[in-house]
PDB file of C-alpha atoms and ligand atoms in Angstrom:
ATOM      1  CA  MET A 879      -0.125  -0.025  -0.067  1.00 64.00           C
ATOM      2  CA  THR A 880       1.766   3.399  -1.055  1.00 64.00           C
ATOM      3  CA  LEU A 881       0.685   6.160   1.724  1.00 68.00           C
ATOM      4  CA  ASN A 882       1.963   9.585   1.698  1.00 68.00           C
ATOM      5  CA  TYR A 883       3.030  10.915   4.731  1.00 70.00           C
ATOM      6  CA  THR A 884       2.056  14.249   4.511  1.00 74.00           C
ATOM      7  CA  GLN A 885       1.215  16.415   7.883  1.00 82.00           C
ATOM      8  CA  THR A 886      -1.550  16.284   9.787  1.00 92.00           C
ATOM      9  CA  ARG A 887      -3.861  18.604  10.435  1.00 95.00           C
ATOM     10  CA  LEU A 888      -5.987  20.243  13.223  1.00 96.00           C
ATOM     11  CA  LEU A 889      -9.296  19.258  13.379  1.00 96.00           C
ATOM     12  CA  GLU A 890     -11.332  22.442  12.745  1.00 91.00           C
ATOM     13  CA  LYS A 891     -14.462  23.606  14.725  1.00 87.00           C
ATOM     14  CA  GLY A 892     -17.558  22.183  14.001  1.00 90.00           C
ATOM     15  CA  GLU A 893     -15.733  18.925  12.148  1.00 93.00           C
ATOM     16  CA  GLN A 894     -16.871  15.674  13.675  1.00 95.00           C
ATOM     17  CA  ILE A 895     -14.205  14.335  16.439  1.00 97.00           C
ATOM     18  CA  PRO A 896     -13.375  11.013  15.135  1.00 97.00           C
ATOM     19  CA  TYR A 897     -14.409   9.165  18.017  1.00 98.00           C
ATOM     20  CA  GLU A 898     -14.917   5.517  16.434  1.00 97.00           C
ATOM     21  CA  LEU A 899     -10.430   5.709  15.910  1.00 98.00           C
ATOM     22  CA  LEU A 900     -10.109   7.540  19.456  1.00 98.00           C
ATOM     23  CA  LEU A 901     -11.829   4.759  20.903  1.00 98.00           C
ATOM     24  CA  LEU A 902      -9.022   2.481  19.822  1.00 97.00           C
ATOM     25  CA  ALA A 903      -6.868   4.193  22.124  1.00 96.00           C
ATOM     26  CA  ASP A 904      -9.462   4.659  25.235  1.00 94.00           C
ATOM     27  CA  GLU A 905     -12.424   3.369  26.836  1.00 89.00           C
ATOM     28  CA  THR A 906     -15.573   5.675  26.124  1.00 92.00           C
ATOM     29  CA  ILE A 907     -16.412   8.977  24.626  1.00 95.00           C
ATOM     30  CA  GLU A 908     -17.024  10.466  28.485  1.00 93.00           C
ATOM     31  CA  ILE A 909     -13.549   9.565  28.888  1.00 92.00           C
ATOM     32  CA  ILE A 910     -12.217  10.714  25.446  1.00 96.00           C
ATOM     33  CA  ASP A 911     -14.578  14.299  25.490  1.00 96.00           C
ATOM     34  CA  SER A 912     -12.852  14.667  29.179  1.00 95.00           C
ATOM     35  CA  TYR A 913      -9.561  15.885  27.014  1.00 96.00           C
ATOM     36  CA  ALA A 914     -10.613  16.282  23.650  1.00 96.00           C
ATOM     37  CA  LYS A 915     -12.484  19.363  24.379  1.00 90.00           C
ATOM     38  CA  GLY A 916      -9.532  21.064  25.602  1.00 93.00           C
ATOM     39  CA  GLY A 917      -7.088  19.633  23.516  1.00 96.00           C
ATOM     40  CA  GLU A 918      -6.004  20.268  19.714  1.00 97.00           C
ATOM     41  CA  ILE A 919      -7.036  17.269  17.499  1.00 98.00           C
ATOM     42  CA  TYR A 920      -4.310  16.524  14.923  1.00 98.00           C
ATOM     43  CA  ILE A 921      -6.246  13.973  12.028  1.00 97.00           C
ATOM     44  CA  PHE A 922      -4.112  11.927   9.159  1.00 96.00           C
ATOM     45  CA  GLU A 923      -5.937  11.433   5.912  1.00 94.00           C
ATOM     46  CA  HIS A 924      -5.657   8.799   3.247  1.00 92.00           C
ATOM     47  CA  ASN A 925      -8.042   9.187   0.322  1.00 89.00           C
ATOM     48  CA  SER A 926      -9.589  11.303   2.055  1.00 87.00           C
ATOM     49  CA  GLN A 927     -10.412   9.130   4.853  1.00 93.00           C
ATOM     50  CA  ILE A 928      -9.259  10.130   8.552  1.00 96.00           C
ATOM     51  CA  ILE A 929      -6.854   7.276   9.407  1.00 96.00           C
ATOM     52  CA  GLY A 930      -4.705   8.245  11.877  1.00 97.00           C
ATOM     53  CA  VAL A 931      -5.416  10.826  15.109  1.00 98.00           C
ATOM     54  CA  TYR A 932      -3.690  11.797  17.999  1.00 98.00           C
ATOM     55  CA  ILE A 933      -5.062  14.204  20.671  1.00 98.00           C
ATOM     56  CA  LEU A 934      -2.204  16.917  22.349  1.00 98.00           C
ATOM     57  CA  TYR A 935      -3.187  18.557  25.776  1.00 98.00           C
ATOM     58  CA  ILE A 936      -1.228  20.882  27.460  1.00 98.00           C
ATOM     59  CA  LEU A 937      -0.153  19.878  31.298  1.00 97.00           C
ATOM     60  CA  ASP A 938       1.575  23.100  32.330  1.00 97.00           C
ATOM     61  CA  ILE A 939       3.818  25.839  30.879  1.00 97.00           C
ATOM     62  CA  GLU A 940       6.576  23.216  30.171  1.00 98.00           C
ATOM     63  CA  THR A 941       5.007  20.112  29.335  1.00 98.00           C
ATOM     64  CA  ILE A 942       2.270  18.396  27.010  1.00 98.00           C
ATOM     65  CA  GLU A 943       0.850  15.436  26.684  1.00 98.00           C
ATOM     66  CA  ILE A 944      -0.202  12.895  23.793  1.00 98.00           C
ATOM     67  CA  LYS A 945      -3.597  11.807  25.592  1.00 98.00           C
ATOM     68  CA  ASN A 946      -4.677   9.888  22.898  1.00 98.00           C
ATOM     69  CA  ILE A 947      -3.192   8.399  19.493  1.00 98.00           C
ATOM     70  CA  ALA A 948      -5.023   6.083  17.231  1.00 98.00           C
ATOM     71  CA  VAL A 949      -4.231   4.128  13.652  1.00 98.00           C
ATOM     72  CA  HIS A 950      -7.064   2.962  11.903  1.00 98.00           C
ATOM     73  CA  LYS A 951      -7.017  -1.026  12.334  1.00 97.00           C
ATOM     74  CA  ASP A 952      -6.564  -1.719   8.494  1.00 97.00           C
ATOM     75  CA  TYR A 953      -3.730   0.805   8.354  1.00 96.00           C
ATOM     76  CA  GLN A 954      -1.622  -0.525  11.409  1.00 97.00           C
ATOM     77  CA  ARG A 955       1.869  -2.023  11.047  1.00 96.00           C
ATOM     78  CA  LEU A 956       2.878   0.434   8.164  1.00 95.00           C
ATOM     79  CA  GLY A 957       4.654   3.200   9.911  1.00 95.00           C
ATOM     80  CA  ILE A 958       1.767   5.629  10.690  1.00 96.00           C
ATOM     81  CA  GLY A 959       1.655   5.343  14.712  1.00 97.00           C
ATOM     82  CA  THR A 960       5.797   6.038  14.386  1.00 97.00           C
ATOM     83  CA  HIS A 961       5.192   8.905  11.650  1.00 96.00           C
ATOM     84  CA  LEU A 962       2.453  10.332  14.220  1.00 97.00           C
ATOM     85  CA  LEU A 963       4.365  10.272  17.548  1.00 97.00           C
ATOM     86  CA  ASN A 964       7.651  11.996  15.799  1.00 96.00           C
ATOM     87  CA  GLU A 965       5.319  14.478  14.333  1.00 96.00           C
ATOM     88  CA  ALA A 966       3.495  15.190  17.686  1.00 97.00           C
ATOM     89  CA  THR A 967       6.955  15.382  19.036  1.00 97.00           C
ATOM     90  CA  GLN A 968       8.369  17.925  16.336  1.00 96.00           C
ATOM     91  CA  ARG A 969       4.803  20.389  17.049  1.00 96.00           C
ATOM     92  CA  ALA A 970       5.684  20.210  20.893  1.00 97.00           C
ATOM     93  CA  LYS A 971       8.910  21.310  20.483  1.00 97.00           C
ATOM     94  CA  GLU A 972       8.008  24.010  17.679  1.00 97.00           C
ATOM     95  CA  LYS A 973       5.393  25.581  20.495  1.00 97.00           C
ATOM     96  CA  GLY A 974       8.051  25.423  23.145  1.00 98.00           C
ATOM     97  CA  PHE A 975       7.212  22.450  25.093  1.00 98.00           C
ATOM     98  CA  LYS A 976      10.638  20.901  27.005  1.00 98.00           C
ATOM     99  CA  THR A 977       8.894  17.692  27.940  1.00 98.00           C
ATOM    100  CA  LEU A 978       5.949  15.580  25.700  1.00 98.00           C
ATOM    101  CA  VAL A 979       4.253  13.019  27.703  1.00 98.00           C
ATOM    102  CA  ILE A 980       2.509  10.100  26.819  1.00 98.00           C
ATOM    103  CA  GLY A 981       1.044   7.365  29.216  1.00 97.00           C
ATOM    104  CA  THR A 982      -0.388   3.691  28.689  1.00 97.00           C
ATOM    105  CA  ALA A 983      -1.335   0.784  30.579  1.00 97.00           C
ATOM    106  CA  ASN A 984       0.922  -1.942  32.329  1.00 98.00           C
ATOM    107  CA  GLY A 985      -0.677  -4.581  29.899  1.00 97.00           C
ATOM    108  CA  ALA A 986       0.100  -2.180  26.588  1.00 97.00           C
ATOM    109  CA  ILE A 987       3.121  -4.385  25.777  1.00 97.00           C
ATOM    110  CA  LYS A 988       3.246  -3.164  22.115  1.00 97.00           C
ATOM    111  CA  GLN A 989       2.686   0.453  22.723  1.00 98.00           C
ATOM    112  CA  LEU A 990       5.131   0.559  25.764  1.00 98.00           C
ATOM    113  CA  TYR A 991       7.459  -1.348  23.107  1.00 98.00           C
ATOM    114  CA  LEU A 992       6.876   1.191  20.373  1.00 97.00           C
ATOM    115  CA  TYR A 993       6.614   4.656  22.925  1.00 98.00           C
ATOM    116  CA  GLN A 994      10.368   3.144  24.074  1.00 98.00           C
ATOM    117  CA  LYS A 995      11.485   2.318  20.361  1.00 97.00           C
ATOM    118  CA  ILE A 996      11.271   6.280  19.685  1.00 96.00           C
ATOM    119  CA  GLY A 997      12.990   7.771  22.607  1.00 97.00           C
ATOM    120  CA  PHE A 998      10.321   8.058  25.508  1.00 98.00           C
ATOM    121  CA  GLU A 999      11.715   6.695  28.752  1.00 98.00           C
ATOM    122  CA  ILE A1000       9.413   5.667  31.783  1.00 98.00           C
ATOM    123  CA  THR A1001       9.564   8.289  34.191  1.00 98.00           C
ATOM    124  CA  GLY A1002       6.617   6.880  36.563  1.00 98.00           C
ATOM    125  CA  ILE A1003       3.653   5.375  37.217  1.00 98.00           C
ATOM    126  CA  ARG A1004       0.288   6.905  38.132  1.00 97.00           C
ATOM    127  CA  LYS A1005      -0.793   3.318  40.588  1.00 98.00           C
ATOM    128  CA  ASN A1006      -4.504   2.378  40.188  1.00 97.00           C
ATOM    129  CA  PHE A1007      -5.184   4.945  37.475  1.00 95.00           C
ATOM    130  CA  PHE A1008      -7.090   2.202  35.373  1.00 94.00           C
ATOM    131  CA  VAL A1009      -8.826   0.931  38.534  1.00 95.00           C
ATOM    132  CA  ASP A1010     -10.003   4.459  39.956  1.00 94.00           C
ATOM    133  CA  ASN A1011     -10.972   5.910  36.987  1.00 91.00           C
ATOM    134  CA  TYR A1012     -12.738   3.489  35.116  1.00 88.00           C
ATOM    135  CA  PRO A1013     -15.792   1.719  34.936  1.00 88.00           C
ATOM    136  CA  ALA A1014     -15.143  -1.517  33.908  1.00 92.00           C
ATOM    137  CA  PRO A1015     -11.706  -3.933  34.600  1.00 95.00           C
ATOM    138  CA  ILE A1016      -9.699  -3.506  31.245  1.00 94.00           C
ATOM    139  CA  TYR A1017      -7.494  -6.566  30.077  1.00 96.00           C
ATOM    140  CA  GLU A1018      -4.237  -6.200  27.428  1.00 95.00           C
ATOM    141  CA  ASN A1019      -2.723  -9.285  26.231  1.00 96.00           C
ATOM    142  CA  GLY A1020      -4.222 -11.096  29.146  1.00 97.00           C
ATOM    143  CA  ILE A1021      -2.990  -8.474  31.905  1.00 97.00           C
ATOM    144  CA  LEU A1022      -5.427  -6.504  34.032  1.00 97.00           C
ATOM    145  CA  CYS A1023      -4.690  -3.171  33.333  1.00 97.00           C
ATOM    146  CA  LYS A1024      -4.199  -1.189  36.679  1.00 97.00           C
ATOM    147  CA  HIS A1025      -1.620   1.636  36.871  1.00 98.00           C
ATOM    148  CA  MET A1026      -0.821   4.269  33.816  1.00 97.00           C
ATOM    149  CA  ILE A1027       2.706   4.112  32.803  1.00 98.00           C
ATOM    150  CA  MET A1028       4.139   7.599  32.036  1.00 98.00           C
ATOM    151  CA  LEU A1029       6.991   8.066  29.573  1.00 98.00           C
ATOM    152  CA  GLU A1030       8.811  11.257  28.507  1.00 98.00           C
ATOM    153  CA  LYS A1031      10.462  12.673  25.728  1.00 96.00           C
TER     154      LYS A1031
HETATM  155  N1  LIG B1913       2.621  -6.428  17.210  1.00 84.44           N
HETATM  156  C1  LIG B1913       4.003  -5.914  18.107  1.00 84.44           C
HETATM  157  N2  LIG B1913       4.467  -4.756  17.804  1.00 84.44           N
HETATM  158  C2  LIG B1913       3.793  -3.925  17.361  1.00 84.44           C
HETATM  159  C3  LIG B1913       2.528  -4.288  16.959  1.00 84.44           C
HETATM  160  C4  LIG B1913       1.624  -5.536  16.298  1.00 84.44           C
HETATM  161  N3  LIG B1913       0.867  -5.337  16.645  1.00 84.44           N
HETATM  162  N4  LIG B1913       2.133  -2.905  16.187  1.00 84.44           N
HETATM  163  C5  LIG B1913       3.276  -2.171  16.083  1.00 84.44           C
HETATM  164  N5  LIG B1913       3.950  -3.105  16.780  1.00 84.44           N
HETATM  165  C6  LIG B1913       5.183  -1.976  17.135  1.00 84.44           C
HETATM  166  C7  LIG B1913       6.597  -2.751  16.280  1.00 84.44           C
HETATM  167  O1  LIG B1913       7.412  -2.558  16.819  1.00 84.44           O
HETATM  168  C8  LIG B1913       6.314  -1.666  15.122  1.00 84.44           C
HETATM  169  O2  LIG B1913       7.177  -1.675  14.262  1.00 84.44           O
HETATM  170  P1  LIG B1913       7.668  -2.651  13.158  1.00 84.44           P
HETATM  171  O3  LIG B1913       6.355  -2.631  12.299  1.00 84.44           O
HETATM  172  O4  LIG B1913       8.755  -1.953  12.358  1.00 84.44           O
HETATM  173  O5  LIG B1913       8.206  -3.914  13.863  1.00 84.44           O
HETATM  174  C9  LIG B1913       6.046  -0.312  15.989  1.00 84.44           C
HETATM  175  O6  LIG B1913       5.312  -0.755  16.769  1.00 84.44           O
HETATM  176  C10 LIG B1913       5.774   0.983  15.086  1.00 84.44           C
HETATM  177  O7  LIG B1913       4.602   0.052  14.464  1.00 84.44           O
HETATM  178  P2  LIG B1913       3.729   1.727  13.530  1.00 84.44           P
HETATM  179  O8  LIG B1913       3.302   1.087  12.241  1.00 84.44           O
HETATM  180  O9  LIG B1913       4.571   2.892  13.427  1.00 84.44           O
HETATM  181  O10 LIG B1913       2.711   1.894  14.066  1.00 84.44           O
HETATM  182  P3  LIG B1913       1.133   1.760  13.929  1.00 84.44           P
HETATM  183  O11 LIG B1913       0.446   2.783  12.663  1.00 84.44           O
HETATM  184  O12 LIG B1913       0.706   0.383  13.938  1.00 84.44           O
HETATM  185  O13 LIG B1913       0.130   2.545  15.123  1.00 84.44           O
HETATM  186  C11 LIG B1913      -0.472   2.586  17.230  1.00 84.44           C
HETATM  187  C12 LIG B1913       0.642   2.311  16.391  1.00 84.44           C
HETATM  188  C13 LIG B1913      -0.996   3.427  17.179  1.00 84.44           C
HETATM  189  C14 LIG B1913      -0.466   2.005  18.827  1.00 84.44           C
HETATM  190  C15 LIG B1913      -1.986   1.635  16.697  1.00 84.44           C
HETATM  191  O14 LIG B1913      -1.266   0.290  16.942  1.00 84.44           O
HETATM  192  C16 LIG B1913      -3.277   1.581  17.679  1.00 84.44           C
HETATM  193  O15 LIG B1913      -3.874   2.666  17.143  1.00 84.44           O
HETATM  194  N6  LIG B1913      -3.582   0.416  18.339  1.00 84.44           N
HETATM  195  C17 LIG B1913      -4.848   1.096  18.998  1.00 84.44           C
HETATM  196  C18 LIG B1913      -5.116   2.324  19.848  1.00 84.44           C
HETATM  197  C19 LIG B1913      -3.990   2.364  20.827  1.00 84.44           C
HETATM  198  O16 LIG B1913      -3.169   1.460  21.707  1.00 84.44           O
HETATM  199  N7  LIG B1913      -3.361   3.501  20.826  1.00 84.44           N
HETATM  200  C20 LIG B1913      -2.387   3.991  22.201  1.00 84.44           C
HETATM  201  C21 LIG B1913      -2.979   3.762  23.325  1.00 84.44           C
HETATM  202  S1  LIG B1913      -1.617   4.615  24.829  1.00 84.44           S
HETATM  203  C22 LIG B1913      -2.564   6.308  24.478  1.00 84.44           C
HETATM  204  O17 LIG B1913      -3.395   6.551  23.786  1.00 84.44           O
HETATM  205  C23 LIG B1913      -1.649   7.507  25.102  1.00 84.44           C
END
């Protein structure tokens, strides 16, 4: 498959939030709304279809977080996720932030591998984050996801 690795674009006001994609990375629309509304949503399009997305959310004057990143199932393992993470890093730099944060569940082995492979370092654990904030137990790779592993670049 030939893909054009152009820049993403900011979702404009009035455009539909691509919940279907965002729900690949988070559990409920309510939780997604809690950061999507105050964040910047960047979309990656191919043949007029949104196939990738990430949300940047400012934490403080020096720190910005990738709250959600997702690639359409049919387009995974093609390097788009890596492209989006590198682009988010570039955008964070250009905006003047010193630190880019990303968090994922303790069971998200593939994501933990990918994030570290492209330069994020584990800096902390939000203990019981998924137990305290999500209505039902979440399993990934057969592992109960209790904690959020925080990584930084
Ligand atoms: N199994 C093993 N390794 C994998 C897999 C897999 N299924 N998918 C990706 N990887 C690793 C590999 O090392 C891969 O490199 P390689 O293909 O050269 O071996 C590397 O990740 C990069 O893969 P990409 O093709 O760049 O990533 P992709 O476009 O597939 O996007 C993403 C990765 C965004 C995690 C995608 O799988 C996805 O949307 N998953 C569902 C949503 C999700 O879990 N989002 C992250 C949650 S955390 C958060 O949002 C902050």
